[in-house]
Amino acid sequence: MDDPTTVSNQRNQSAPETPRLNLPARMSDSSVYLENLPSRTMHINRLINSNYNGSPSRTIYSDRFIPSRSGSNFALFDISNSPTSAEGKEDGSGTYNSLLRAALFGPYTPDKKDSLGSPACRNIFRYKTETKRSLHSLSPFGLDESVPGIIHSPVKAPRKVPRSPYKVLDAPALQDDFYLNLVDWSSNNVLAVGLGNCVYLWNACSSKVTKLCDLGIDDSVCSVGWAQRGTHLAVGTSNGKVQIWDASRCRRIRTMEGHRLRVGALAWSSSLLSSGSRDKSILQRDIRVQDDFASKLSGHKSEVCGLKWSYDNRELASGGNDNKLFVWNQHSTQPVLKYCDHTAAVKAIAWSPHLHGLLASGGGTADRCIRFWNTTTNAHLSCMDTGSQVCNLVWSKNVNELVSTHGYSQNQIIVWRYPTMSKLATLTGHTYRVLYLAISPDGQTIVTGAGDETLRFWNVFPSPKSQVNDTCGVQAI
């Protein structure tokens, strides 16, 4: 007679093996075997076992997987819950892990020790009802203030430029002549303006007006230019002479000749003064020596109406009514660079104080373009069609922006951001061409002049980051 135990073992060996499911480790097999299910499912179990030849090495997988936080194995990501090490010191990898955990699983991620004992309170993938997203939502860490190590900085609002001048002064007899340069602002905060045959000084600190000189009925002022430091003012006249005045004492120091026609452009480089004339020439004058001029620069075929020295005093840019822009060095009598892309007179010239060799120039009515050049590599960088005659250009010393003033046909003032050349502001108010432009010594304010015989003061640029002024600001007027 067979042993009952042997018979039972034989039956167990001959019975087909019940297929196993791939389950999480914390779930017991006994809780899901088909034999333990209610009797209503036993028929399904018999059908499965009757046609299935099980393989001991084969594992049955689920047809789909619905994840939950409680079943997630965070140890796979090697994410630690504590940002500090065992010694109590701050651990950089711990901070990184905290950020990574919050970025991957959200701010409500359970810890590893809690994931086994508590049910999931939130799914990894879930529907969100909000549709509008702020700029901060583009960050991989969102706007969760609870995330350690993240400092959220607010998005800066665009800088607002006042659309109206804060001061308007009458300027009777201010000439409506594109080729003249009749306004300049000194480093001592004094504005010089040529009105007819006279030069007037306006002190921005005290608003005091002083008449500096009167050239008489047979002469007129064509240009004014302050020395970079001190109180010396150069005055170009219609008779082709250049006068040097000491503004602090209202005294003329000397008169220099050399030009045959009017002097419409002046530019200082330390003690060297450059003058451009309708006679097509540029004269280099050293006011320390007795001679009227040290050298003569020839190249333009028409009146010279724009002159600017670079900030390092190594290059001189000149523009003329021949539509040419030339660049000279300290010792050349012929231009070292020639730019012929403009199709109208080039009066507007400005060197960038931020990048060595960056030069901007503007063309007249038939051109209307602002062009940018790299004089170091001799490259034409870009061109912007403004739609109006470009009369003047000036760069901000505080930010990488510039201002242009315009004539036909809109008489506007435009503040540009460089290098994108996006418009920050368009200022209007002048009823004639805005032919004259100067910037205050603190770099925040510009003054514009036009044939409508007004001077208008605008706050267009921000203050420098660290600014120490020994003189009063224009805003105190």
Coordinates of C-alpha atoms in Angstrom, one line a residue:
M1 CA 0.0 0.0 0.0
D2 CA 1.3 3.3 -1.0
D3 CA 2.4 5.8 1.6
P4 CA -0.2 8.6 1.8
T5 CA 2.6 11.2 2.0
T6 CA 4.3 9.8 -1.1
V7 CA 1.0 9.8 -3.0
S8 CA 0.5 13.5 -2.0
N9 CA 3.9 14.5 -3.1
Q10 CA 3.4 12.7 -6.4
R11 CA 0.2 14.5 -7.0
N12 CA 1.9 17.8 -6.2
Q13 CA 4.6 17.1 -8.7
S14 CA 2.3 16.0 -11.4
A15 CA 0.0 19.1 -11.0
P16 CA 0.8 21.9 -13.3
E17 CA 2.6 24.8 -11.7
T18 CA 0.5 27.8 -11.0
P19 CA 1.8 30.8 -13.0
R20 CA 3.3 33.6 -10.9
L21 CA 2.7 37.3 -11.4
N22 CA 5.4 40.0 -11.3
L23 CA 4.5 41.8 -8.1
P24 CA 6.2 44.3 -5.9
A25 CA 8.3 42.8 -3.1
R26 CA 5.9 44.0 -0.3
M27 CA 2.9 42.1 -1.7
S28 CA 2.7 38.3 -0.9
D29 CA 1.9 35.8 -3.5
S30 CA -0.8 34.2 -1.4
S31 CA -2.8 37.4 -1.6
V32 CA -3.2 37.2 -5.3
Y33 CA -3.2 33.5 -6.3
L34 CA -6.2 32.5 -8.2
E35 CA -6.9 29.7 -5.8
N36 CA -7.6 32.2 -3.1
L37 CA -10.0 34.2 -5.1
P38 CA -13.8 33.7 -4.6
S39 CA -15.5 30.7 -6.1
R40 CA -17.0 32.7 -8.9
T41 CA -13.5 33.0 -10.5
M42 CA -12.6 29.3 -10.1
H43 CA -14.0 28.4 -13.4
I44 CA -11.7 31.0 -15.1
N45 CA -8.8 29.4 -13.2
R46 CA -9.6 25.9 -14.5
L47 CA -9.8 27.2 -18.1
I48 CA -6.4 28.8 -17.8
N49 CA -4.8 25.7 -16.2
S50 CA -6.3 23.3 -18.7
N51 CA -4.7 24.8 -21.8
Y52 CA -1.5 26.2 -20.4
N53 CA 1.8 24.3 -20.5
G54 CA 3.7 26.3 -18.0
S55 CA 7.4 26.8 -18.2
P56 CA 9.3 27.1 -14.9
S57 CA 11.5 29.9 -16.3
R58 CA 8.8 32.0 -17.9
T59 CA 7.3 34.9 -16.0
I60 CA 3.9 36.5 -16.8
Y61 CA 3.9 40.3 -16.9
S62 CA 1.0 42.6 -16.5
D63 CA -0.5 44.2 -19.7
R64 CA -0.1 47.7 -18.2
F65 CA 1.5 49.4 -15.3
I66 CA -0.1 52.3 -13.4
P67 CA 2.6 53.9 -11.3
S68 CA 2.0 55.3 -7.9
R69 CA 4.3 57.1 -5.5
S70 CA 4.0 54.5 -2.9
G71 CA 5.3 51.9 -5.3
S72 CA 8.2 54.0 -6.7
N73 CA 11.7 53.0 -5.8
F74 CA 13.4 56.2 -5.2
A75 CA 16.6 54.4 -4.3
L76 CA 17.2 53.9 -8.1
F77 CA 17.8 57.7 -8.3
D78 CA 20.2 57.7 -5.3
I79 CA 18.2 60.6 -3.9
S80 CA 18.9 61.4 -0.3
N81 CA 16.2 63.1 1.7
S82 CA 18.6 65.1 3.9
P83 CA 20.7 67.9 2.5
T84 CA 23.3 67.5 5.3
S85 CA 25.9 64.9 5.8
A86 CA 26.3 62.6 8.8
E87 CA 28.7 65.1 10.4
G88 CA 26.1 67.8 10.3
K89 CA 27.9 69.8 7.7
E90 CA 26.2 71.1 4.5
D91 CA 26.6 68.6 1.7
G92 CA 26.5 70.0 -1.8
S93 CA 25.3 66.6 -3.2
G94 CA 22.5 66.6 -0.7
T95 CA 21.2 70.0 -1.9
Y96 CA 21.4 68.8 -5.5
N97 CA 19.5 65.6 -4.6
S98 CA 16.8 67.7 -3.0
L99 CA 16.4 69.9 -6.0
L100 CA 16.4 66.9 -8.3
R101 CA 13.8 65.0 -6.3
A102 CA 11.5 68.1 -6.3
A103 CA 12.0 68.6 -10.0
L104 CA 11.3 65.0 -10.9
F105 CA 8.5 64.2 -8.5
G106 CA 7.1 67.5 -7.3
P107 CA 7.1 69.2 -3.9
Y108 CA 5.0 66.5 -2.3
T109 CA 7.4 63.6 -2.9
P110 CA 7.4 61.1 0.0
D111 CA 10.6 60.0 1.6
K112 CA 12.0 56.5 1.0
K113 CA 11.1 55.5 4.5
D114 CA 7.6 56.7 4.2
S115 CA 6.9 55.3 0.7
L116 CA 6.4 51.8 2.0
G117 CA 4.1 52.6 4.9
S118 CA 1.8 55.2 3.6
P119 CA -0.5 55.2 0.6
A120 CA 0.3 57.4 -2.3
C121 CA -1.4 60.8 -1.9
R122 CA -0.5 62.0 -5.4
N123 CA 0.2 60.5 -8.8
I124 CA 3.3 61.3 -10.8
F125 CA 1.2 62.0 -13.9
R126 CA -1.9 64.1 -13.2
Y127 CA -4.1 66.5 -15.1
K128 CA -3.6 70.2 -14.5
T129 CA -6.4 72.7 -14.9
E130 CA -4.4 75.8 -15.2
T131 CA -3.5 77.0 -18.6
K132 CA -1.7 80.3 -18.1
R133 CA 1.9 80.0 -17.2
S134 CA 4.3 82.7 -16.0
L135 CA 7.8 83.2 -17.2
H136 CA 9.0 81.5 -14.0
S137 CA 7.2 78.3 -15.0
L138 CA 9.8 77.8 -17.7
S139 CA 12.3 77.0 -15.0
P140 CA 12.7 73.2 -14.4
F141 CA 12.1 73.9 -10.7
G142 CA 8.9 76.0 -11.2
L143 CA 8.0 78.6 -8.6
D144 CA 8.0 76.4 -5.5
E145 CA 9.4 78.5 -2.7
S146 CA 9.9 75.4 -0.5
V147 CA 12.7 74.1 -2.8
P148 CA 15.9 74.7 -0.9
G149 CA 18.8 76.5 -2.5
I150 CA 16.7 78.3 -5.1
I151 CA 16.5 82.1 -5.0
H152 CA 13.8 83.4 -7.3
S153 CA 14.5 86.9 -8.8
P154 CA 11.6 88.8 -10.2
V155 CA 11.4 89.6 -13.9
K156 CA 12.6 93.1 -14.6
A157 CA 10.1 95.3 -16.1
P158 CA 11.1 97.3 -19.2
R159 CA 12.7 100.6 -18.3
K160 CA 10.3 103.5 -18.9
V161 CA 11.6 106.5 -20.6
P162 CA 9.6 109.8 -20.0
R163 CA 7.9 110.8 -23.2
S164 CA 7.9 114.5 -22.4
P165 CA 10.9 116.9 -21.8
Y166 CA 11.2 118.0 -18.2
K167 CA 12.5 121.5 -19.3
V168 CA 12.1 123.7 -22.4
L169 CA 14.3 126.8 -23.0
D170 CA 13.8 129.4 -25.7
A171 CA 16.7 129.7 -28.1
P172 CA 16.0 132.6 -30.4
A173 CA 18.1 132.7 -33.6
L174 CA 19.1 129.0 -33.4
Q175 CA 19.8 128.3 -37.0
D176 CA 18.0 125.6 -39.0
D177 CA 21.2 124.4 -40.8
F178 CA 22.0 120.7 -41.0
Y179 CA 25.7 121.2 -41.4
L180 CA 26.3 123.2 -38.2
N181 CA 27.0 122.0 -34.7
L182 CA 25.8 124.7 -32.3
V183 CA 25.2 122.9 -28.9
D184 CA 27.7 121.2 -26.6
W185 CA 27.7 120.2 -22.9
S186 CA 30.9 120.5 -20.8
S187 CA 32.2 118.2 -18.1
N188 CA 31.6 121.1 -15.7
N189 CA 27.8 120.9 -16.4
V190 CA 27.7 124.1 -18.5
L191 CA 25.8 124.2 -21.8
A192 CA 27.2 126.3 -24.7
V193 CA 24.8 127.4 -27.4
G194 CA 25.5 129.4 -30.6
L195 CA 22.7 131.8 -31.3
G196 CA 23.3 133.9 -34.4
N197 CA 26.6 135.8 -33.9
C198 CA 26.7 135.2 -30.1
V199 CA 27.6 132.3 -27.8
Y200 CA 25.6 131.9 -24.6
L201 CA 26.4 129.7 -21.6
W202 CA 23.7 128.1 -19.4
N203 CA 24.8 126.7 -16.1
A204 CA 22.8 123.6 -15.4
C205 CA 23.4 123.9 -11.6
S206 CA 22.2 127.4 -11.1
S207 CA 20.3 128.0 -14.4
K208 CA 22.3 131.1 -14.8
V209 CA 22.7 132.4 -18.4
T210 CA 25.9 134.2 -19.5
K211 CA 26.7 135.8 -22.8
L212 CA 30.2 134.7 -23.6
C213 CA 31.0 136.5 -26.9
D214 CA 29.5 138.5 -29.8
L215 CA 31.2 138.1 -33.1
G216 CA 29.6 141.1 -34.7
I217 CA 27.3 141.6 -37.6
D218 CA 29.8 140.4 -40.2
D219 CA 30.4 137.0 -38.6
S220 CA 28.3 134.2 -37.1
V221 CA 28.8 131.1 -35.0
C222 CA 28.9 127.8 -36.9
S223 CA 30.2 125.4 -34.2
V224 CA 31.0 125.2 -30.5
G225 CA 33.0 122.5 -28.7
W226 CA 34.2 122.1 -25.1
A227 CA 37.6 120.7 -24.3
Q228 CA 37.4 117.3 -22.6
R229 CA 38.5 118.9 -19.3
G230 CA 38.6 122.4 -18.0
T231 CA 36.8 125.5 -19.1
H232 CA 38.2 126.0 -22.6
L233 CA 35.6 126.4 -25.4
A234 CA 36.3 126.4 -29.1
V235 CA 34.1 128.5 -31.4
G236 CA 34.1 128.0 -35.2
T237 CA 33.0 131.0 -37.2
S238 CA 31.6 131.7 -40.7
N239 CA 34.8 133.5 -41.6
G240 CA 36.9 130.3 -41.3
K241 CA 38.5 131.2 -38.0
V242 CA 38.6 129.2 -34.7
Q243 CA 38.5 131.1 -31.4
I244 CA 39.5 129.6 -28.1
W245 CA 37.8 131.1 -25.0
D246 CA 38.3 130.6 -21.3
A247 CA 34.6 130.4 -20.2
S248 CA 35.4 130.8 -16.5
R249 CA 36.8 134.3 -17.1
C250 CA 34.8 135.1 -20.3
R251 CA 38.0 135.9 -22.0
R252 CA 39.3 135.0 -25.5
I253 CA 42.7 133.3 -25.4
R254 CA 43.6 133.1 -29.1
T255 CA 42.2 133.1 -32.6
M256 CA 43.5 130.6 -35.1
E257 CA 43.2 130.8 -38.9
G258 CA 43.8 128.3 -41.7
H259 CA 40.4 127.6 -43.2
R260 CA 39.1 129.6 -46.2
L261 CA 35.4 128.9 -45.5
R262 CA 33.1 128.4 -42.5
V263 CA 34.1 126.0 -39.7
G264 CA 31.1 123.7 -39.0
A265 CA 32.7 120.9 -37.0
L266 CA 35.0 120.7 -34.0
A267 CA 36.5 117.9 -32.0
W268 CA 38.9 117.8 -29.1
S269 CA 41.6 115.2 -28.2
S270 CA 43.3 116.4 -25.0
S271 CA 45.2 119.6 -26.2
L272 CA 44.7 118.8 -29.8
L273 CA 41.8 120.4 -31.6
S274 CA 40.4 119.2 -35.0
S275 CA 38.4 121.6 -37.1
G276 CA 36.4 120.7 -40.3
S277 CA 35.4 123.2 -42.8
R278 CA 33.3 123.8 -45.9
D279 CA 36.7 124.1 -47.7
K280 CA 36.8 120.3 -47.5
S281 CA 39.8 120.1 -45.2
I282 CA 40.5 119.1 -41.6
L283 CA 43.1 121.0 -39.6
Q284 CA 44.8 119.6 -36.6
R285 CA 45.7 122.3 -34.1
D286 CA 47.8 122.0 -30.9
I287 CA 46.8 124.9 -28.7
R288 CA 50.0 124.7 -26.8
V289 CA 52.1 125.8 -29.7
Q290 CA 52.1 129.1 -31.6
D291 CA 51.4 127.8 -35.0
D292 CA 47.8 127.9 -36.2
F293 CA 47.7 124.3 -37.2
A294 CA 50.1 121.3 -37.1
S295 CA 48.8 119.3 -40.1
K296 CA 46.1 119.3 -42.7
L297 CA 44.0 116.3 -43.5
S298 CA 42.7 116.0 -47.1
G299 CA 40.3 113.4 -48.5
H300 CA 36.7 114.8 -48.5
K301 CA 35.3 116.2 -51.7
S302 CA 32.7 118.4 -50.0
E303 CA 32.0 120.2 -46.7
V304 CA 33.2 118.4 -43.6
C305 CA 30.1 118.4 -41.2
G306 CA 30.9 115.7 -38.6
L307 CA 34.0 115.1 -36.5
K308 CA 34.5 112.8 -33.5
W309 CA 37.6 111.4 -31.7
S310 CA 37.5 108.0 -30.2
Y311 CA 37.5 107.6 -26.5
D312 CA 41.1 106.4 -26.5
N313 CA 42.1 109.5 -28.6
R314 CA 43.7 107.2 -31.2
E315 CA 41.2 107.5 -34.1
L316 CA 39.4 110.5 -35.6
A317 CA 36.2 109.9 -37.6
S318 CA 35.0 112.5 -40.1
G319 CA 31.8 112.7 -42.2
G320 CA 31.2 114.9 -45.1
N321 CA 28.6 116.2 -47.6
D322 CA 30.2 113.8 -50.1
N323 CA 28.4 111.0 -48.3
K324 CA 31.8 109.6 -47.1
L325 CA 32.9 108.4 -43.7
F326 CA 36.7 108.5 -43.1
V327 CA 38.8 107.3 -40.2
W328 CA 42.2 108.8 -39.5
N329 CA 44.9 108.0 -37.0
Q330 CA 46.9 110.4 -34.9
H331 CA 49.7 110.8 -37.5
S332 CA 48.0 110.3 -40.9
T333 CA 47.3 113.0 -43.4
Q334 CA 45.3 110.5 -45.5
P335 CA 42.3 108.4 -44.3
V336 CA 43.3 104.9 -43.1
L337 CA 39.7 103.7 -43.5
K338 CA 37.1 104.8 -46.1
Y339 CA 33.4 103.9 -45.9
C340 CA 31.2 104.8 -48.8
D341 CA 28.0 103.0 -48.0
H342 CA 25.9 106.1 -47.1
T343 CA 23.9 107.8 -49.9
A344 CA 23.6 111.2 -48.2
A345 CA 25.6 113.6 -46.1
V346 CA 27.2 112.0 -43.0
K347 CA 26.9 114.4 -40.0
A348 CA 25.9 112.0 -37.2
I349 CA 29.0 110.2 -35.8
A350 CA 29.4 108.5 -32.5
W351 CA 32.1 106.2 -31.0
S352 CA 31.0 103.5 -28.5
P353 CA 32.4 104.0 -25.0
H354 CA 31.7 100.2 -24.3
L355 CA 33.5 98.5 -27.2
H356 CA 36.8 99.5 -28.7
G357 CA 36.6 100.3 -32.4
L358 CA 32.8 100.4 -32.6
L359 CA 31.6 103.3 -34.6
A360 CA 28.1 104.5 -35.5
S361 CA 27.2 106.8 -38.4
G362 CA 24.0 108.2 -39.8
G363 CA 23.0 109.5 -43.2
G364 CA 20.9 112.4 -44.4
T365 CA 17.5 112.6 -46.1
A366 CA 18.3 110.4 -49.0
D367 CA 19.9 107.7 -46.8
R368 CA 18.1 107.6 -43.4
C369 CA 20.2 104.8 -42.2
I370 CA 22.3 104.2 -39.1
R371 CA 25.3 102.0 -39.8
F372 CA 27.7 100.3 -37.4
W373 CA 31.4 99.7 -38.2
N374 CA 34.3 97.9 -36.5
T375 CA 37.3 100.0 -37.3
T376 CA 39.6 97.3 -35.7
T377 CA 38.7 94.7 -38.3
N378 CA 37.5 97.1 -40.9
A379 CA 34.0 95.5 -41.0
H380 CA 30.6 96.8 -41.7
L381 CA 28.5 95.3 -38.9
S382 CA 24.9 96.2 -39.5
C383 CA 22.5 98.8 -40.9
M384 CA 19.2 100.2 -39.6
D385 CA 16.8 102.2 -41.8
T386 CA 15.2 104.8 -39.5
G387 CA 12.8 106.2 -42.1
S388 CA 14.0 109.8 -41.4
Q389 CA 17.1 112.0 -41.9
V390 CA 19.6 111.2 -39.2
C391 CA 21.0 114.4 -37.7
N392 CA 22.9 113.3 -34.6
L393 CA 24.0 110.2 -32.6
V394 CA 25.2 109.8 -29.1
W395 CA 26.0 106.7 -27.0
S396 CA 25.1 106.3 -23.4
K397 CA 28.1 106.0 -21.0
N398 CA 26.0 104.1 -18.5
V399 CA 24.3 101.4 -20.6
N400 CA 24.8 99.9 -24.1
E401 CA 22.2 102.2 -25.7
L402 CA 22.3 105.2 -28.0
V403 CA 20.1 108.1 -29.1
S404 CA 19.5 109.4 -32.6
T405 CA 17.8 112.6 -33.6
H406 CA 16.0 113.1 -36.9
G407 CA 14.8 115.6 -39.4
Y408 CA 12.6 115.0 -42.4
S409 CA 10.1 113.8 -42.1
Q410 CA 9.2 113.0 -38.5
N411 CA 11.5 115.2 -36.4
Q412 CA 11.7 112.5 -33.7
I413 CA 14.2 111.4 -31.1
I414 CA 14.7 107.6 -30.8
V415 CA 16.3 105.7 -27.9
W416 CA 17.8 102.4 -29.2
R417 CA 19.1 99.3 -27.4
Y418 CA 22.3 98.0 -29.0
P419 CA 23.0 95.6 -30.6
T420 CA 19.4 94.5 -31.2
M421 CA 18.5 98.0 -32.3
S422 CA 15.1 97.7 -30.6
K423 CA 13.4 100.9 -29.9
L424 CA 13.1 101.8 -26.2
A425 CA 11.3 105.1 -26.8
T426 CA 10.3 107.5 -29.5
L427 CA 10.2 111.1 -28.3
T428 CA 8.4 113.9 -30.2
G429 CA 7.8 117.6 -29.5
H430 CA 10.0 119.5 -31.9
T431 CA 8.3 121.0 -34.9
Y432 CA 11.4 121.4 -36.9
R433 CA 14.4 119.1 -37.6
V434 CA 16.2 118.1 -34.5
L435 CA 19.6 119.2 -35.7
Y436 CA 21.5 119.5 -32.4
L437 CA 22.2 117.1 -29.6
A438 CA 24.4 117.0 -26.5
I439 CA 24.6 114.7 -23.4
S440 CA 25.0 115.7 -19.8
P441 CA 28.3 114.8 -17.9
D442 CA 26.5 112.3 -15.8
G443 CA 25.2 110.5 -18.9
Q444 CA 21.5 110.6 -17.9
T445 CA 20.1 113.6 -19.7
I446 CA 20.2 114.8 -23.3
V447 CA 19.4 118.2 -24.7
T448 CA 18.1 118.7 -28.2
G449 CA 17.8 121.8 -30.3
A450 CA 15.9 122.5 -33.5
G451 CA 14.9 125.2 -35.9
D452 CA 11.8 125.8 -33.9
E453 CA 14.2 127.8 -31.6
T454 CA 13.8 125.7 -28.5
L455 CA 16.1 123.5 -26.4
R456 CA 14.4 120.5 -24.8
F457 CA 15.8 118.5 -22.0
W458 CA 15.0 114.7 -21.7
N459 CA 15.8 112.1 -19.1
V460 CA 16.5 109.1 -21.3
F461 CA 19.3 107.1 -19.7
P462 CA 19.6 105.4 -16.3
S463 CA 22.2 106.5 -13.7
P464 CA 25.5 104.6 -13.5
K465 CA 25.8 101.8 -11.1
S466 CA 28.3 103.7 -8.9
Q467 CA 28.3 107.4 -9.4
V468 CA 30.1 110.0 -7.5
N469 CA 29.3 113.6 -8.6
D470 CA 31.2 116.6 -7.4
T471 CA 28.8 118.9 -9.3
C472 CA 25.1 119.2 -8.9
G473 CA 22.9 117.1 -11.2
V474 CA 20.7 118.4 -13.8
Q475 CA 17.6 116.9 -12.1
A476 CA 18.1 119.4 -9.3
I477 CA 17.3 122.3 -11.6

